[in-house]
Amino acid sequence: MAFDIEMIKAVYARFPERIAAARKAVGRPLTLTEKILYSHLSEGAASEAFERGKSYVDFKPDRVAMQDATAQMALLQFMQAGRDQVAVPSTVHCDHLIQAEVGAVKDLTKAKDKNREVYDFLASVSNKYGIGFWKPGAGIIHQVVLENYAFPGGMMIGTDSHTPNAGGLGMIAIGVGGADACDVMAGLPWELKFPKLIGVKLTGKMSGWTAAKDVILKVAGILTVKGGTGAVVEYFGEGARSLSATGKGTICNMGAEIGATTSIFGYDEKSAAYLEGTGRADIAALANGIAAHLTGDDEVYANPESYFDQVIEINLSELEPHVNGPFTPDLAWPISKFAAAVKENGWPAKLEVGLIGSCTNSSYEDISRAASLAQQAVDKKLTAKSEYTITPGSEQVRYTVDRDGFLDTFGKMGGVVLANACGPCIGQWARHGADKQEKNSIITSFNRNFAKRADGNPNTHAFVASPEIVTALAIAGDLTFNPLTDTLLNEEGQAVKLDEPQGLELPTKGFAVEDAGYQAPAEDGSTVDVIVDTDSERLQLLESFPAWEGTDLKGLKLLIKAKGKCTTDHISMAGPWLRFRGHLDNISNNMLIGAVNAFNDETNKVKNQLTGEYGEVPATQRHYKQMGIGTVVVGDENYGEGSSREHAAMEPRFLGVRAILVKSFARIHETNLKKQGMLGLTFANPADYDKVLEDDVIDIIGLESFAPGKPLQVVLHHADGSTDTIEVNHTYNQGQIEWFKAGSALNLIKAGV
């Protein structure tokens, strides 16, 4: 569980020289983001004058963090890389496979039995290759990382889209696919398009019902789910310095919902207090020694419009609590306008369940503030009208809030404590009655609320708010209740009003834990055997993808033309499919089953051009593969938004899809496609999406001279004998083109290239 103090010393030692060189090269003051990026350049990346949003740059991250659902495929790939040990400190966290059903103890016991072979594999492969292993029940990856590994000025990649949570402690932390993690663990540089910069200036200071969560809910409303794509969001100002480190983590965590590469806050007194409070005073002391380098230059923040590509200003003193949703995290409603929105849109006003916790809002501060409202409910003789669940972020947080009486308070209000795991936030929720698909409303302090995400019911209207607002609305059982202004009738028929929530950023008696759940790897893993049953339905050793044939791709069939939002949940669903995350063949049976077919407005029903019949997407694709025919998937805007799961790229690659052609990509998904040797293409003219017809046979022309910045051509052969030739763009650089030619990035690693 050591936080690699010598590595941190080395990072800080190079900061002054690297930053001075970068400042000289660009001829101007630097943002915090630029300081950290420039200080982590790979040896071959000598120039600091990178063009934002265009230049691909090689970096050397300090850490890798993996959650159990994505770690399976990442480590199966790493096993093929021919390395004896990971090259950088790395950890695996078992948080995604624990299903919430009745309560923490029973759910965790059931998960350990149900997922034993996966946990045994992850523990053994971690033990062999020098990877720290956090056992099931230890906590959610991002909270555990914030408590143990995140440090100001560091750079980390993680196989989860909410890795940016560590930005709350001033770390550049970026969500990636498992192939990227494999590269870094193998000691190779990690490539990223140099991001654009969005500055968010926070003034004033929050009070009352407003929480850090409301900052990102407001920002999501401004930027939308794709407004941060290709950019790092850097928060600064007096308001930023007033927020707790975990509050900052909440904001950075949910930056994934605006498509941001990552988000970050500078190092300050709150950062130091959190480091000291979590047993890392020595890191705080080191950071204090270079504090000027762990924030943007004064000139940048004095005149941000000159240094950021976009600037947003929010006055925390005036910020209202927000509720976002339903069905998308960027539909933002100030609490004063939310009740009217519920009525005008006909959303179910009765609140069925309130859920707090998750990686976004599971800190001591979050739980203590929510508990203050639960205590009010008890004291004021109010009975919670909705079901109410609590998900602690880590065993350390759970143990501490239990010691301090908060869990007992929730119990008196009728709350149920779930395991220290992702649970309902990622669809791991055995919600009773969800199969009836009744129209209903829930509210969470989670980050995502796409249709069917939490419980599989497309009619569940999921809303996102702070833990405080979630708790208040759960007590009321009514979405139209405004706790800032409205009263409730208690058991004695009296009208009572909830007081403003109160809480503590850090426990006054310090954090405590009996068993944090950490397992250190063997010092010498050469004799350790990795446990994989050859007959397993859940784990499957990988075989290399075939190399490119060296010719243009002709005679491809259209598999599906996806209409509207197509997230990684639509491409490769979670929930019950999580059990197959280590078995590529089996999980490929969920490929694109959630995507809406533009030709019939149905899901999982596409035309098989060979038979003329309609069938399920995976079965249709398997038939094409059996017949040796490649296919193309066509999609809409921001294709692949959502989680970092590379299965959404590996499944179509495995089943024989040759190209994904869309109006625009979400960043992580586009990179994942490239890593797996897939063609990720965009319409030069988005209106050409409409030219794609159901029975089209497709040629991709220009691959024999495939080069950076050079468009390709797609020829659509229609069933009536006519054709359309359209131009398509790509963002492949020369290195990525070599991945495509080799069949995947991993193929090059194995070849020693």
Short mmCIF file of C-alpha atoms in Angstrom, two decimals, residues 321-576:
data_model
loop_
_atom_site.label_atom_id
_atom_site.label_comp_id
_atom_site.label_asym_id
_atom_site.label_seq_id
_atom_site.Cartn_x
_atom_site.Cartn_y
_atom_site.Cartn_z
CA PRO A 321 -28.19 23.40 -5.66
CA HIS A 322 -28.90 21.60 -8.93
CA VAL A 323 -30.68 18.46 -10.05
CA ASN A 324 -29.66 17.08 -13.46
CA GLY A 325 -31.62 14.71 -15.67
CA PRO A 326 -33.39 12.58 -16.54
CA PHE A 327 -31.59 10.26 -18.98
CA THR A 328 -28.58 12.55 -19.47
CA PRO A 329 -26.22 14.17 -16.93
CA ASP A 330 -26.14 17.56 -18.66
CA LEU A 331 -29.83 18.51 -18.37
CA ALA A 332 -29.30 20.93 -15.50
CA TRP A 333 -32.04 22.36 -13.28
CA PRO A 334 -31.51 24.81 -10.40
CA ILE A 335 -33.53 23.54 -7.46
CA SER A 336 -35.77 26.62 -7.64
CA LYS A 337 -36.90 25.58 -11.14
CA PHE A 338 -36.85 21.81 -10.78
CA ALA A 339 -40.37 21.29 -9.40
CA ALA A 340 -41.87 23.20 -12.31
CA ALA A 341 -39.80 21.13 -14.74
CA VAL A 342 -41.06 17.90 -13.18
CA LYS A 343 -44.67 19.00 -13.61
CA GLU A 344 -44.28 20.49 -17.09
CA ASN A 345 -42.52 17.39 -18.46
CA GLY A 346 -44.76 14.87 -16.79
CA TRP A 347 -41.92 13.12 -15.00
CA PRO A 348 -43.05 10.88 -12.11
CA ALA A 349 -43.03 13.17 -9.08
CA LYS A 350 -43.15 10.32 -6.59
CA LEU A 351 -39.59 9.43 -5.66
CA GLU A 352 -39.08 5.70 -5.32
CA VAL A 353 -35.43 5.54 -4.23
CA GLY A 354 -32.68 7.92 -3.15
CA LEU A 355 -29.13 6.61 -3.41
CA ILE A 356 -26.00 8.31 -2.08
CA GLY A 357 -22.34 7.34 -2.39
CA SER A 358 -20.47 5.95 -5.41
CA CYS A 359 -17.01 7.03 -6.54
CA THR A 360 -18.33 10.57 -7.04
CA ASN A 361 -19.73 11.35 -3.60
CA SER A 362 -18.63 8.89 -0.93
CA SER A 363 -16.21 10.88 1.18
CA TYR A 364 -16.38 11.49 4.91
CA GLU A 365 -17.62 15.01 4.20
CA ASP A 366 -20.40 13.79 1.91
CA ILE A 367 -21.62 11.17 4.35
CA SER A 368 -21.41 13.46 7.37
CA ARG A 369 -23.51 16.15 5.67
CA ALA A 370 -26.10 13.63 4.55
CA ALA A 371 -26.15 12.12 8.04
CA SER A 372 -26.92 15.54 9.52
CA LEU A 373 -30.16 15.53 7.52
CA ALA A 374 -30.91 11.94 8.50
CA GLN A 375 -30.50 12.96 12.14
CA GLN A 376 -32.92 15.82 11.58
CA ALA A 377 -35.45 13.39 10.17
CA VAL A 378 -35.16 11.31 13.34
CA ASP A 379 -35.28 14.33 15.66
CA LYS A 380 -38.17 15.99 13.83
CA LYS A 381 -40.17 12.76 13.63
CA LEU A 382 -40.04 12.50 9.87
CA THR A 383 -40.16 9.11 8.20
CA ALA A 384 -38.39 8.76 4.88
CA LYS A 385 -41.00 8.26 2.19
CA SER A 386 -38.53 6.73 -0.29
CA GLU A 387 -36.14 3.83 -0.09
CA TYR A 388 -32.67 5.08 0.77
CA THR A 389 -29.25 3.48 0.27
CA ILE A 390 -25.73 4.46 1.27
CA THR A 391 -22.58 3.30 -0.55
CA PRO A 392 -19.34 4.15 1.31
CA GLY A 393 -16.38 4.82 -0.96
CA SER A 394 -13.81 2.76 0.86
CA GLU A 395 -13.47 0.49 3.86
CA GLN A 396 -11.55 3.30 5.57
CA VAL A 397 -14.46 5.69 5.06
CA ARG A 398 -17.02 3.03 6.05
CA TYR A 399 -15.17 2.09 9.22
CA THR A 400 -14.71 5.71 10.22
CA VAL A 401 -18.29 6.85 9.61
CA ASP A 402 -19.51 3.74 11.44
CA ARG A 403 -17.24 4.59 14.39
CA ASP A 404 -18.62 8.13 14.39
CA GLY A 405 -22.25 6.94 14.47
CA PHE A 406 -23.38 8.03 11.01
CA LEU A 407 -24.36 4.58 9.78
CA ASP A 408 -26.49 4.09 12.88
CA THR A 409 -28.20 7.41 12.13
CA PHE A 410 -28.99 6.31 8.58
CA GLY A 411 -30.38 3.06 9.95
CA LYS A 412 -32.81 4.94 12.20
CA MET A 413 -34.06 6.79 9.12
CA GLY A 414 -34.55 3.50 7.30
CA GLY A 415 -31.40 3.60 5.20
CA VAL A 416 -29.62 0.48 3.94
CA VAL A 417 -25.82 0.41 3.79
CA LEU A 418 -24.49 -1.28 0.67
CA ALA A 419 -21.03 -2.76 0.07
CA ASN A 420 -18.03 -0.54 -0.56
CA ALA A 421 -18.42 -0.95 -4.30
CA CYS A 422 -19.88 0.61 -7.43
CA GLY A 423 -23.21 -1.22 -7.18
CA PRO A 424 -26.25 0.61 -8.60
CA CYS A 425 -24.08 3.32 -10.17
CA ILE A 426 -22.94 0.90 -12.89
CA GLY A 427 -26.03 -1.30 -13.10
CA GLN A 428 -24.95 -3.76 -10.43
CA TRP A 429 -28.28 -3.45 -8.67
CA ALA A 430 -30.75 -6.29 -8.27
CA ARG A 431 -33.59 -3.83 -7.96
CA HIS A 432 -36.76 -5.70 -7.17
CA GLY A 433 -39.52 -5.10 -9.68
CA ALA A 434 -37.34 -3.37 -12.27
CA ASP A 435 -38.24 -6.10 -14.75
CA LYS A 436 -41.81 -4.78 -14.82
CA GLN A 437 -40.38 -1.70 -16.59
CA GLU A 438 -42.79 0.65 -14.86
CA LYS A 439 -42.39 4.39 -15.17
CA ASN A 440 -40.74 5.71 -12.00
CA SER A 441 -38.19 8.18 -10.61
CA ILE A 442 -35.00 7.72 -8.61
CA ILE A 443 -32.38 10.26 -7.57
CA THR A 444 -28.70 9.56 -6.94
CA SER A 445 -25.46 11.28 -6.07
CA PHE A 446 -23.79 9.24 -8.82
CA ASN A 447 -22.39 10.59 -12.10
CA ARG A 448 -24.33 8.95 -14.93
CA ASN A 449 -28.03 8.53 -15.50
CA PHE A 450 -28.39 7.11 -19.00
CA ALA A 451 -31.57 5.11 -19.63
CA LYS A 452 -31.40 1.58 -18.18
CA ARG A 453 -27.99 2.22 -16.59
CA ALA A 454 -28.88 1.75 -12.92
CA ASP A 455 -31.57 -0.94 -12.98
CA GLY A 456 -32.10 -2.01 -16.59
CA ASN A 457 -35.52 -0.34 -16.77
CA PRO A 458 -35.77 2.13 -19.68
CA ASN A 459 -38.63 3.88 -17.87
CA THR A 460 -36.65 4.70 -14.75
CA HIS A 461 -36.19 8.47 -14.70
CA ALA A 462 -32.83 8.87 -12.99
CA PHE A 463 -31.78 12.27 -11.65
CA VAL A 464 -28.38 13.35 -10.28
CA ALA A 465 -27.81 15.69 -7.33
CA SER A 466 -25.62 16.18 -4.28
CA PRO A 467 -25.92 13.70 -1.38
CA GLU A 468 -27.64 16.45 0.63
CA ILE A 469 -30.37 17.05 -1.94
CA VAL A 470 -30.78 13.31 -2.53
CA THR A 471 -31.27 12.76 1.20
CA ALA A 472 -33.76 15.61 1.57
CA LEU A 473 -35.84 14.44 -1.39
CA ALA A 474 -35.76 10.85 -0.13
CA ILE A 475 -37.16 12.06 3.18
CA ALA A 476 -39.91 13.92 1.32
CA GLY A 477 -40.51 11.17 -1.23
CA ASP A 478 -41.40 13.87 -3.73
CA LEU A 479 -39.31 15.38 -6.52
CA THR A 480 -41.25 18.64 -6.34
CA PHE A 481 -40.07 19.26 -2.76
CA ASN A 482 -37.61 22.13 -2.38
CA PRO A 483 -35.78 21.72 0.95
CA LEU A 484 -34.59 25.32 0.86
CA THR A 485 -38.14 26.69 1.03
CA ASP A 486 -40.72 23.96 1.68
CA THR A 487 -41.95 22.22 4.82
CA LEU A 488 -42.97 18.63 5.55
CA LEU A 489 -45.64 17.16 7.80
CA ASN A 490 -44.16 14.94 10.50
CA GLU A 491 -45.71 11.96 12.29
CA GLU A 492 -47.53 14.34 14.66
CA GLY A 493 -49.03 16.39 11.84
CA GLN A 494 -46.70 19.33 12.42
CA ALA A 495 -45.15 21.30 9.57
CA VAL A 496 -41.37 21.14 9.95
CA LYS A 497 -38.54 22.49 7.84
CA LEU A 498 -35.18 20.88 7.31
CA ASP A 499 -32.23 22.96 8.45
CA GLU A 500 -29.14 23.41 6.32
CA PRO A 501 -26.89 20.34 6.31
CA GLN A 502 -23.76 20.38 8.44
CA GLY A 503 -20.65 18.27 8.07
CA LEU A 504 -16.91 17.92 8.45
CA GLU A 505 -14.30 17.78 5.70
CA LEU A 506 -12.19 15.39 7.77
CA PRO A 507 -12.97 13.35 10.92
CA THR A 508 -11.95 15.12 14.12
CA LYS A 509 -10.66 11.83 15.54
CA GLY A 510 -8.85 10.96 12.32
CA PHE A 511 -9.50 8.10 9.94
CA ALA A 512 -9.43 4.55 11.24
CA VAL A 513 -9.63 1.08 9.72
CA GLU A 514 -8.94 -2.48 10.86
CA ASP A 515 -8.31 -4.04 7.45
CA ALA A 516 -8.13 -1.70 4.47
CA GLY A 517 -8.19 -4.69 2.12
CA TYR A 518 -4.76 -4.38 0.50
CA GLN A 519 -2.61 -7.31 -0.64
CA ALA A 520 1.01 -6.63 -1.62
CA PRO A 521 2.53 -8.58 -4.53
CA ALA A 522 5.32 -11.11 -4.25
CA GLU A 523 8.81 -9.61 -4.35
CA ASP A 524 9.71 -12.25 -6.92
CA GLY A 525 6.77 -13.38 -9.02
CA SER A 526 8.71 -15.70 -11.31
CA THR A 527 7.36 -18.81 -9.59
CA VAL A 528 3.77 -17.56 -9.26
CA ASP A 529 1.22 -19.25 -11.53
CA VAL A 530 -1.62 -17.21 -13.02
CA ILE A 531 -4.94 -18.96 -12.40
CA VAL A 532 -7.09 -19.39 -15.51
CA ASP A 533 -9.32 -22.42 -16.04
CA THR A 534 -9.31 -23.43 -19.70
CA ASP A 535 -13.01 -24.38 -19.43
CA SER A 536 -14.03 -21.10 -17.80
CA GLU A 537 -17.04 -19.19 -19.09
CA ARG A 538 -15.64 -15.98 -17.58
CA LEU A 539 -11.96 -15.96 -18.50
CA GLN A 540 -10.32 -16.63 -21.85
CA LEU A 541 -6.70 -16.18 -22.88
CA LEU A 542 -6.36 -13.87 -25.88
CA GLU A 543 -5.23 -14.59 -29.41
CA SER A 544 -3.71 -11.92 -31.61
CA PHE A 545 -5.91 -10.03 -34.04
CA PRO A 546 -4.91 -10.50 -37.70
CA ALA A 547 -2.79 -7.90 -39.46
CA TRP A 548 -4.19 -5.71 -42.23
CA GLU A 549 -4.22 -7.39 -45.64
CA GLY A 550 -2.41 -4.48 -47.29
CA THR A 551 -5.28 -3.55 -49.61
CA ASP A 552 -8.34 -1.32 -49.66
CA LEU A 553 -11.36 -2.86 -47.98
CA LYS A 554 -14.09 -3.72 -50.45
CA GLY A 555 -17.41 -5.54 -50.35
CA LEU A 556 -18.13 -4.72 -46.71
CA LYS A 557 -21.71 -5.03 -45.49
CA LEU A 558 -23.51 -2.48 -43.33
CA LEU A 559 -24.09 -4.10 -39.96
CA ILE A 560 -26.06 -1.31 -38.30
CA LYS A 561 -26.66 2.39 -38.71
CA ALA A 562 -27.02 3.55 -35.11
CA LYS A 563 -29.40 6.42 -34.51
CA GLY A 564 -28.91 9.09 -31.84
CA LYS A 565 -27.02 8.55 -28.58
CA CYS A 566 -24.82 5.46 -28.71
CA THR A 567 -22.73 5.24 -25.56
CA THR A 568 -20.43 2.43 -24.48
CA ASP A 569 -23.43 1.17 -22.52
CA HIS A 570 -25.27 0.77 -25.82
CA ILE A 571 -22.26 -0.87 -27.48
CA SER A 572 -21.30 -3.18 -24.62
CA MET A 573 -23.75 -3.16 -21.72
CA ALA A 574 -22.64 -3.59 -18.12
CA GLY A 575 -25.01 -5.03 -15.48
CA PRO A 576 -25.27 -8.82 -15.94
#
